[in-house]
């Protein structure tokens, strides 16, 4: 909920250009012209890279007295969701830049390759307000994707949820947890992995054993990605609330008192969303929802050809500026269900946050915390801009 005690900060002028337009830093912290592996080895870039070289934090947000998120003290309930923070160096830089909530890139029970380069293209919509909605014909006809990266920006997200082997990500996650300053929180993200011919039980167990590996790093809470394809069903795992209920029941019994958040893609029907809540939060299996993930779209180049090369890449997840209205809609509906059912789970609003006004819009609709992936990648000052203008 919006905290009426939040105060106006001091550095407003230096963080905005003229009429309160946010400045997008020239160099995103993830370099879209390099492969995922190069970003993992050499990043983060731009101001995030510089923040790692300075001895002290660039800027820490003033703590709001008594402000907590899922029981943990958090200065500003704003951060970066699963994906762009590839390893402990990225997480450390995010904390130093004032993103007080940082989600460690989704990990798996075993190493998993990244889709071939390129993974990110700039995506352009035709609608007058720049937004796309699930079900819109544009998503099937094709959205133009190219290399014109203008801010505010929408992008393709075609990575395939790569992961290191646990022998690599466990010590790195431990380091990431240790890099949080006072009032900052690292949230590890994980998901289950299917393989050919895998039984449902084995798939559920893969979630449980990955959650156990996350616990071994000292994590005090975690997020489970359910907005991934549930192979064999031709739809996302979060579109099968019963299965999510079974998985979260077993994961929760493995992780004990640690809060469990689940990451949801957009769910269009109120009834389906309510069923998701009934199968998870209402039974104490889940303490929070983070939503939304990307929206799937067909991507084409200027000649109308498939934009991302390779089989199975006709479509890609799209995120950034164009999905904000859909994210706000999902948060508002989830909040209404929370109120109707008298539950107290937490909501993390995600999708298209590029500007402090977007943070406030999510908070006003009921988000307890807000995160930005695409917006933060292109604007490393976003957390500081929000901190300076909270009221
Ligand atoms: C580069 C990148 C990688 C991502 N990888 C993941 C991931 O591994 N797991 C996940 O749950 N979401 C992933 N996401 C989705 C984001 O967490 C977020 O839900 C989505 O991008 C919408 O937010 P945005 O509009 O601020 O980008 C990724 C997003 C980006 C931009």
Short mmCIF file of C-alpha atoms and ligand atoms in Angstrom, two decimals:
data_model
loop_
_atom_site.label_atom_id
_atom_site.label_comp_id
_atom_site.label_asym_id
_atom_site.label_seq_id
_atom_site.Cartn_x
_atom_site.Cartn_y
_atom_site.Cartn_z
CA UNK A 1 0.00 0.00 0.00
CA UNK A 2 1.14 3.61 -0.47
CA UNK A 3 3.04 4.80 2.57
CA UNK A 4 1.76 8.27 3.49
CA UNK A 5 4.93 8.91 5.50
CA UNK A 6 7.23 8.73 2.50
CA UNK A 7 9.06 12.05 2.17
CA UNK A 8 10.42 14.11 -0.67
CA UNK A 9 14.16 13.64 -1.13
CA UNK A 10 16.93 16.12 -1.80
CA UNK A 11 18.57 15.42 -5.16
CA UNK A 12 15.61 15.90 -7.50
CA UNK A 13 17.22 18.50 -9.79
CA UNK A 14 20.39 16.56 -10.46
CA UNK A 15 18.48 13.45 -11.45
CA UNK A 16 15.99 14.90 -13.89
CA UNK A 17 16.30 16.84 -17.09
CA UNK A 18 14.16 19.99 -17.30
CA UNK A 19 10.48 19.18 -16.87
CA UNK A 20 10.97 16.08 -14.73
CA UNK A 21 11.73 13.78 -17.66
CA UNK A 22 13.93 10.93 -16.52
CA UNK A 23 17.44 10.82 -17.93
CA UNK A 24 18.24 7.50 -19.58
CA UNK A 25 21.94 6.82 -19.09
CA UNK A 26 23.81 6.41 -22.39
CA UNK A 27 25.00 2.89 -21.71
CA UNK A 28 22.62 0.19 -20.40
CA UNK A 29 24.12 -2.02 -17.70
CA UNK A 30 23.41 -5.06 -19.91
CA UNK A 31 25.06 -4.60 -23.32
CA UNK A 32 22.58 -5.85 -25.95
CA UNK A 33 25.32 -5.90 -28.60
CA UNK A 34 27.23 -8.59 -26.72
CA UNK A 35 26.33 -12.22 -26.07
CA UNK A 36 24.84 -13.33 -22.77
CA UNK A 37 28.15 -15.06 -21.93
CA UNK A 38 30.12 -11.85 -22.54
CA UNK A 39 27.68 -9.91 -20.37
CA UNK A 40 28.02 -12.54 -17.64
CA UNK A 41 31.84 -12.39 -17.76
CA UNK A 42 32.40 -8.64 -18.35
CA UNK A 43 29.34 -6.77 -17.04
CA UNK A 44 27.74 -4.82 -15.63
CA UNK A 45 28.42 -1.81 -17.86
CA UNK A 46 27.82 1.93 -17.71
CA UNK A 47 27.04 3.48 -14.33
CA UNK A 48 26.54 0.07 -12.76
CA UNK A 49 30.10 -0.84 -13.77
CA UNK A 50 31.37 2.45 -12.34
CA UNK A 51 29.48 1.87 -9.08
CA UNK A 52 31.48 -1.31 -8.52
CA UNK A 53 34.72 0.64 -8.76
CA UNK A 54 33.79 3.21 -6.12
CA UNK A 55 34.54 2.39 -2.49
CA UNK A 56 31.29 3.67 -1.03
CA UNK A 57 27.71 3.30 -2.15
CA UNK A 58 26.77 5.84 -4.82
CA UNK A 59 23.60 6.71 -2.96
CA UNK A 60 21.68 4.91 -0.29
CA UNK A 61 18.03 5.61 0.23
CA UNK A 62 16.91 7.00 3.56
CA UNK A 63 15.17 4.21 5.45
CA UNK A 64 11.46 4.71 5.96
CA UNK A 65 11.03 3.91 9.66
CA UNK A 66 9.31 0.60 10.22
CA UNK A 67 8.91 -0.17 6.51
CA UNK A 68 9.11 -3.92 5.97
CA UNK A 69 8.57 -6.27 3.08
CA UNK A 70 7.63 -9.86 3.95
CA UNK A 71 9.09 -9.26 7.40
CA UNK A 72 12.41 -7.77 6.20
CA UNK A 73 13.33 -4.09 6.65
CA UNK A 74 13.46 -2.40 3.24
CA UNK A 75 14.37 1.26 2.64
CA UNK A 76 12.58 1.78 -0.67
CA UNK A 77 10.29 -1.05 -1.85
CA UNK A 78 11.66 -0.80 -5.37
CA UNK A 79 14.11 -2.95 -7.26
CA UNK A 80 15.01 -5.14 -10.22
CA UNK A 81 13.09 -8.38 -10.95
CA UNK A 82 14.49 -11.72 -12.10
CA UNK A 83 16.63 -11.57 -15.22
CA UNK A 84 18.89 -8.58 -15.68
CA UNK A 85 21.03 -9.20 -12.56
CA UNK A 86 23.09 -12.08 -13.96
CA UNK A 87 25.43 -12.66 -11.03
CA UNK A 88 26.75 -11.19 -7.76
CA UNK A 89 28.54 -8.32 -9.51
CA UNK A 90 25.30 -7.10 -11.07
CA UNK A 91 23.47 -7.49 -7.75
CA UNK A 92 26.17 -5.60 -5.86
CA UNK A 93 26.03 -2.75 -8.39
CA UNK A 94 22.21 -2.62 -8.17
CA UNK A 95 22.37 -2.29 -4.38
CA UNK A 96 24.99 0.46 -4.67
CA UNK A 97 22.74 2.32 -7.13
CA UNK A 98 19.86 2.32 -4.63
CA UNK A 99 17.75 -0.59 -5.91
CA UNK A 100 16.89 -1.93 -2.45
CA UNK A 101 15.21 -5.09 -3.73
CA UNK A 102 17.31 -7.21 -6.09
CA UNK A 103 16.22 -10.53 -7.57
CA UNK A 104 19.03 -12.90 -8.50
CA UNK A 105 18.57 -14.27 -12.04
CA UNK A 106 16.42 -17.43 -12.16
CA UNK A 107 18.55 -20.54 -11.47
CA UNK A 108 17.92 -24.20 -12.23
CA UNK A 109 18.97 -27.58 -10.82
CA UNK A 110 21.52 -27.95 -13.62
CA UNK A 111 23.31 -25.87 -16.21
CA UNK A 112 21.09 -24.70 -19.05
CA UNK A 113 22.22 -22.95 -22.27
CA UNK A 114 21.14 -19.51 -23.41
CA UNK A 115 19.29 -19.05 -26.71
CA UNK A 116 21.63 -17.92 -29.51
CA UNK A 117 22.55 -14.24 -29.90
CA UNK A 118 20.79 -11.82 -30.41
CA UNK A 119 18.49 -12.05 -27.40
CA UNK A 120 17.35 -8.44 -27.16
CA UNK A 121 15.89 -6.32 -29.97
CA UNK A 122 13.97 -3.08 -29.70
CA UNK A 123 10.22 -3.67 -30.25
CA UNK A 124 7.82 -1.13 -31.77
CA UNK A 125 4.05 -1.20 -31.44
CA UNK A 126 1.47 0.38 -33.74
CA UNK A 127 -1.10 1.32 -31.11
CA UNK A 128 -1.61 5.05 -30.53
CA UNK A 129 -0.62 4.89 -26.84
CA UNK A 130 2.27 2.49 -27.50
CA UNK A 131 0.82 -0.29 -25.36
CA UNK A 132 0.09 -3.92 -26.24
CA UNK A 133 -2.58 -6.05 -24.61
CA UNK A 134 -2.79 -9.86 -24.50
CA UNK A 135 -5.20 -11.02 -27.18
CA UNK A 136 -4.50 -8.05 -29.46
CA UNK A 137 -4.23 -9.06 -33.19
CA UNK A 138 -0.91 -7.18 -33.36
CA UNK A 139 0.71 -9.93 -31.30
CA UNK A 140 -0.14 -12.49 -34.00
CA UNK A 141 0.35 -10.22 -37.05
CA UNK A 142 3.84 -9.32 -35.87
CA UNK A 143 5.53 -6.47 -34.03
CA UNK A 144 8.46 -4.71 -35.68
CA UNK A 145 11.75 -5.57 -33.93
CA UNK A 146 15.02 -3.85 -34.83
CA UNK A 147 18.06 -2.14 -33.36
CA UNK A 148 16.57 1.35 -32.84
CA UNK A 149 16.90 1.52 -29.06
CA UNK A 150 15.03 4.67 -27.97
CA UNK A 151 13.94 5.37 -24.38
CA UNK A 152 11.25 4.74 -23.12
CA UNK A 153 11.85 1.36 -24.60
CA UNK A 154 10.20 -2.01 -25.23
CA UNK A 155 12.33 -5.05 -26.00
CA UNK A 156 12.29 -8.72 -26.92
CA UNK A 157 13.41 -11.09 -24.21
CA UNK A 158 14.62 -14.29 -25.86
CA UNK A 159 17.10 -15.90 -23.47
CA UNK A 160 15.44 -19.25 -22.63
CA UNK A 161 16.20 -18.84 -18.89
CA UNK A 162 19.85 -19.93 -18.96
CA UNK A 163 21.49 -21.13 -15.74
CA UNK A 164 24.94 -22.00 -14.44
CA UNK A 165 25.47 -25.31 -12.69
CA UNK A 166 24.66 -25.15 -8.93
CA UNK A 167 28.40 -25.51 -8.16
CA UNK A 168 28.83 -22.08 -9.76
CA UNK A 169 25.59 -20.28 -8.85
CA UNK A 170 25.46 -21.35 -5.17
CA UNK A 171 28.68 -19.59 -4.04
CA UNK A 172 27.85 -16.64 -6.29
CA UNK A 173 24.35 -16.33 -4.81
CA UNK A 174 25.88 -16.43 -1.33
CA UNK A 175 28.10 -13.50 -2.31
CA UNK A 176 25.08 -11.63 -3.71
CA UNK A 177 23.16 -12.11 -0.45
CA UNK A 178 26.15 -10.78 1.52
CA UNK A 179 26.36 -7.63 -0.63
CA UNK A 180 23.01 -6.24 0.61
CA UNK A 181 23.38 -3.16 2.79
CA UNK A 182 21.03 -2.20 5.64
CA UNK A 183 17.45 -2.07 4.39
CA UNK A 184 18.29 -4.02 1.24
CA UNK A 185 17.15 -7.51 0.29
CA UNK A 186 18.34 -10.13 -2.17
CA UNK A 187 15.60 -12.42 -3.47
CA UNK A 188 16.82 -15.55 -5.28
CA UNK A 189 14.70 -16.75 -8.21
CA UNK A 190 14.50 -20.38 -9.32
CA UNK A 191 12.40 -22.59 -11.53
CA UNK A 192 11.91 -26.26 -12.33
CA UNK A 193 13.32 -27.80 -15.51
CA UNK A 194 11.62 -30.37 -17.67
CA UNK A 195 13.43 -32.91 -19.77
CA UNK A 196 12.11 -35.25 -22.44
CA UNK A 197 9.86 -37.95 -21.00
CA UNK A 198 10.00 -36.57 -17.46
CA UNK A 199 7.12 -37.61 -15.18
CA UNK A 200 4.99 -35.03 -13.39
CA UNK A 201 6.42 -36.23 -10.05
CA UNK A 202 9.98 -35.79 -11.25
CA UNK A 203 9.11 -32.29 -12.50
CA UNK A 204 7.67 -31.37 -9.10
CA UNK A 205 10.73 -32.87 -7.37
CA UNK A 206 13.04 -30.80 -9.56
CA UNK A 207 11.39 -27.66 -8.12
CA UNK A 208 11.83 -28.99 -4.60
CA UNK A 209 15.49 -29.93 -5.00
CA UNK A 210 16.27 -26.57 -6.62
CA UNK A 211 14.56 -24.76 -3.72
CA UNK A 212 16.74 -26.82 -1.35
CA UNK A 213 19.87 -25.75 -3.22
CA UNK A 214 18.73 -22.12 -2.86
CA UNK A 215 18.22 -22.60 0.92
CA UNK A 216 21.82 -23.85 1.19
CA UNK A 217 23.07 -20.41 0.10
CA UNK A 218 21.57 -18.82 3.22
CA UNK A 219 18.58 -17.31 1.38
CA UNK A 220 15.86 -16.11 3.75
CA UNK A 221 13.13 -16.06 1.09
CA UNK A 222 12.82 -16.96 -2.59
CA UNK A 223 10.80 -16.51 -5.76
CA UNK A 224 9.63 -19.35 -7.99
CA UNK A 225 9.11 -18.61 -11.67
CA UNK A 226 5.84 -20.09 -12.92
CA UNK A 227 5.70 -17.98 -16.06
CA UNK A 228 7.74 -20.52 -17.99
CA UNK A 229 6.44 -22.98 -20.58
CA UNK A 230 4.85 -26.06 -19.08
CA UNK A 231 5.91 -28.35 -21.90
CA UNK A 232 3.49 -31.00 -22.97
CA UNK A 233 0.57 -28.69 -22.23
CA UNK A 234 1.40 -25.96 -24.75
CA UNK A 235 0.88 -23.26 -22.14
CA UNK A 236 2.63 -21.64 -19.22
CA UNK A 237 2.93 -23.33 -15.83
CA UNK A 238 0.99 -20.45 -14.21
CA UNK A 239 -1.96 -21.28 -16.47
CA UNK A 240 -2.26 -24.53 -14.53
CA UNK A 241 -3.09 -23.39 -10.96
CA UNK A 242 -3.66 -26.95 -9.68
CA UNK A 243 -0.13 -27.96 -10.67
CA UNK A 244 1.29 -24.74 -9.21
CA UNK A 245 -0.62 -25.63 -6.02
CA UNK A 246 0.99 -29.11 -5.89
CA UNK A 247 4.46 -27.72 -6.55
CA UNK A 248 4.22 -24.91 -4.02
CA UNK A 249 2.86 -27.28 -1.35
CA UNK A 250 5.99 -29.41 -1.63
CA UNK A 251 8.40 -26.52 -2.07
CA UNK A 252 6.95 -24.81 1.00
CA UNK A 253 7.35 -27.93 3.09
CA UNK A 254 11.03 -27.99 2.01
CA UNK A 255 11.81 -24.31 2.72
CA UNK A 256 9.84 -24.02 5.98
CA UNK A 257 9.21 -20.52 7.29
CA UNK A 258 11.02 -18.75 4.48
CA UNK A 259 8.50 -16.68 2.49
CA UNK A 260 7.79 -17.98 -1.03
CA UNK A 261 6.90 -15.58 -3.84
CA UNK A 262 5.66 -16.83 -7.19
CA UNK A 263 6.22 -15.03 -10.45
CA UNK A 264 3.11 -14.91 -12.63
CA UNK A 265 2.58 -14.03 -16.25
CA UNK A 266 -0.63 -12.21 -17.15
CA UNK A 267 -3.79 -14.19 -16.37
CA UNK A 268 -6.77 -12.72 -18.18
CA UNK A 269 -9.65 -14.39 -16.36
CA UNK A 270 -10.57 -13.26 -12.83
CA UNK A 271 -11.81 -16.75 -12.07
CA UNK A 272 -8.47 -18.33 -13.07
CA UNK A 273 -6.59 -15.76 -11.02
CA UNK A 274 -8.80 -16.46 -8.04
CA UNK A 275 -8.16 -20.20 -8.45
CA UNK A 276 -4.42 -19.49 -8.43
CA UNK A 277 -4.79 -17.61 -5.14
CA UNK A 278 -7.00 -20.36 -3.70
CA UNK A 279 -4.44 -23.06 -4.57
CA UNK A 280 -1.44 -21.14 -3.20
CA UNK A 281 -1.70 -18.08 -0.91
CA UNK A 282 -5.05 -19.06 0.64
CA UNK A 283 -3.46 -22.34 1.78
CA UNK A 284 -0.34 -20.67 3.21
CA UNK A 285 1.89 -22.13 0.48
CA UNK A 286 2.76 -18.75 -1.02
CA UNK A 287 3.29 -15.37 0.67
CA UNK A 288 3.58 -13.13 -2.36
CA UNK A 289 3.06 -12.74 -6.10
CA UNK A 290 5.35 -10.93 -8.50
CA UNK A 291 3.64 -9.97 -11.72
CA UNK A 292 3.76 -9.64 -14.71
CA UNK A 293 6.36 -11.42 -16.82
CA UNK A 294 6.70 -10.79 -20.55
CA UNK A 295 3.88 -10.94 -23.14
CA UNK A 296 4.41 -13.35 -26.02
CA UNK A 297 4.39 -11.85 -29.53
CA UNK A 298 5.44 -12.69 -33.09
CA UNK A 299 8.39 -10.49 -34.02
CA UNK A 300 9.15 -9.38 -37.58
CA UNK A 301 11.81 -7.24 -39.24
CA UNK A 302 11.17 -4.32 -41.64
CA UNK A 303 10.68 -6.82 -44.51
CA UNK A 304 8.09 -8.81 -42.57
CA UNK A 305 10.50 -11.73 -42.01
CA UNK A 306 11.12 -13.49 -38.68
CA UNK A 307 13.22 -11.06 -36.63
CA UNK A 308 15.09 -13.43 -34.29
CA UNK A 309 17.03 -16.11 -36.16
CA UNK A 310 16.42 -19.82 -35.62
CA UNK A 311 13.75 -22.47 -35.27
CA UNK A 312 11.24 -21.93 -32.48
CA UNK A 313 12.04 -18.21 -32.24
CA UNK A 314 9.17 -16.87 -34.34
CA UNK A 315 7.72 -15.60 -31.07
CA UNK A 316 9.43 -13.99 -28.10
CA UNK A 317 8.48 -12.50 -24.79
CA UNK A 318 8.12 -8.72 -24.98
CA UNK A 319 8.68 -6.40 -22.02
CA UNK A 320 9.25 -2.75 -21.18
CA UNK A 321 7.17 0.36 -21.84
CA UNK A 322 4.46 -1.34 -23.94
CA UNK A 323 3.36 -3.83 -21.24
CA UNK A 324 2.77 -1.36 -18.38
CA UNK A 325 -1.03 -1.11 -18.77
CA UNK A 326 -1.28 -4.91 -18.66
CA UNK A 327 0.91 -5.07 -15.54
CA UNK A 328 -1.19 -2.41 -13.81
CA UNK A 329 -4.39 -4.24 -14.74
CA UNK A 330 -3.08 -7.53 -13.30
CA UNK A 331 -1.99 -5.86 -10.03
CA UNK A 332 -5.34 -4.10 -9.61
CA UNK A 333 -7.25 -7.37 -10.11
CA UNK A 334 -4.97 -9.32 -7.77
CA UNK A 335 -5.42 -6.62 -5.14
CA UNK A 336 -9.21 -6.82 -5.53
CA UNK A 337 -9.07 -10.59 -5.01
CA UNK A 338 -6.85 -10.12 -1.94
CA UNK A 339 -9.40 -7.75 -0.44
CA UNK A 340 -12.38 -9.89 -1.39
CA UNK A 341 -10.81 -13.01 0.15
CA UNK A 342 -9.46 -11.16 3.21
CA UNK A 343 -5.89 -12.39 2.64
CA UNK A 344 -2.63 -10.57 3.31
CA UNK A 345 -0.20 -11.82 0.67
CA UNK A 346 2.24 -9.28 -0.80
CA UNK A 347 2.13 -8.03 -4.40
CA UNK A 348 5.19 -6.98 -6.41
CA UNK A 349 4.14 -4.89 -9.41
CA UNK A 350 6.31 -5.45 -12.50
CA UNK A 351 5.99 -4.33 -16.11
CA UNK A 352 6.95 -1.17 -17.96
CA UNK A 353 8.21 0.93 -15.04
CA UNK A 354 10.31 3.68 -16.66
CA UNK A 355 9.54 6.72 -14.50
CA UNK A 356 8.74 7.53 -10.83
CA UNK A 357 5.09 8.11 -11.82
CA UNK A 358 4.87 4.48 -12.90
CA UNK A 359 6.16 3.34 -9.47
CA UNK A 360 3.46 5.44 -7.84
CA UNK A 361 0.76 4.10 -10.17
CA UNK A 362 1.57 0.52 -9.15
CA UNK A 363 1.64 1.46 -5.44
CA UNK A 364 -1.72 3.19 -5.72
CA UNK A 365 -3.27 0.08 -7.25
CA UNK A 366 -2.10 -2.06 -4.33
CA UNK A 367 1.48 -3.14 -5.07
CA UNK A 368 3.51 -3.46 -1.85
CA UNK A 369 6.72 -3.28 -3.88
CA UNK A 370 7.56 -2.42 -7.48
CA UNK A 371 10.32 -3.61 -9.81
CA UNK A 372 11.68 -2.61 -13.20
CA UNK A 373 13.76 -4.77 -15.56
CA UNK A 374 13.86 -2.99 -18.92
CA UNK A 375 13.50 0.51 -17.45
CA UNK A 376 16.36 -0.07 -14.98
CA UNK A 377 18.61 -1.59 -17.67
CA UNK A 378 18.42 1.66 -19.65
CA UNK A 379 18.12 4.03 -16.70
CA UNK A 380 20.41 3.10 -13.79
CA UNK A 381 19.28 6.21 -11.91
CA UNK A 382 15.67 5.07 -11.72
CA UNK A 383 15.77 3.99 -8.06
CA UNK A 384 17.40 7.26 -7.02
CA UNK A 385 14.83 9.24 -9.02
CA UNK A 386 12.03 7.40 -7.24
CA UNK A 387 13.66 7.82 -3.82
CA UNK A 388 13.98 11.55 -4.40
CA UNK A 389 10.37 12.03 -5.34
CA UNK A 390 8.51 9.77 -2.95
CA UNK A 391 5.76 11.41 -1.08
C1 LIG B 1 17.04 -9.40 -19.81
C2 LIG B 1 15.86 -10.01 -19.11
C3 LIG B 1 15.93 -11.30 -18.62
C4 LIG B 1 14.83 -11.85 -17.93
N1 LIG B 1 14.94 -13.09 -17.37
C5 LIG B 1 13.98 -13.54 -16.51
C6 LIG B 1 14.17 -14.72 -15.74
O1 LIG B 1 15.21 -15.39 -15.83
N2 LIG B 1 13.17 -15.10 -14.90
C7 LIG B 1 11.99 -14.39 -14.75
O2 LIG B 1 11.14 -14.76 -13.94
N3 LIG B 1 11.79 -13.26 -15.49
C8 LIG B 1 12.75 -12.83 -16.34
N4 LIG B 1 12.58 -11.64 -17.03
C9 LIG B 1 11.28 -10.94 -16.94
C10 LIG B 1 11.32 -9.78 -15.94
O3 LIG B 1 11.57 -10.23 -14.63
C11 LIG B 1 10.02 -8.97 -15.96
O4 LIG B 1 8.95 -9.77 -15.50
C12 LIG B 1 9.64 -8.46 -17.35
O5 LIG B 1 10.79 -8.05 -18.05
C13 LIG B 1 8.67 -7.28 -17.26
O6 LIG B 1 9.26 -6.18 -16.63
P1 LIG B 1 9.81 -4.89 -17.45
O7 LIG B 1 8.70 -4.43 -18.31
O8 LIG B 1 10.25 -3.94 -16.40
O9 LIG B 1 10.97 -5.40 -18.28
C14 LIG B 1 13.65 -11.09 -17.75
C15 LIG B 1 13.58 -9.79 -18.30
C16 LIG B 1 14.66 -9.25 -18.97
C17 LIG B 1 14.55 -7.85 -19.53
#
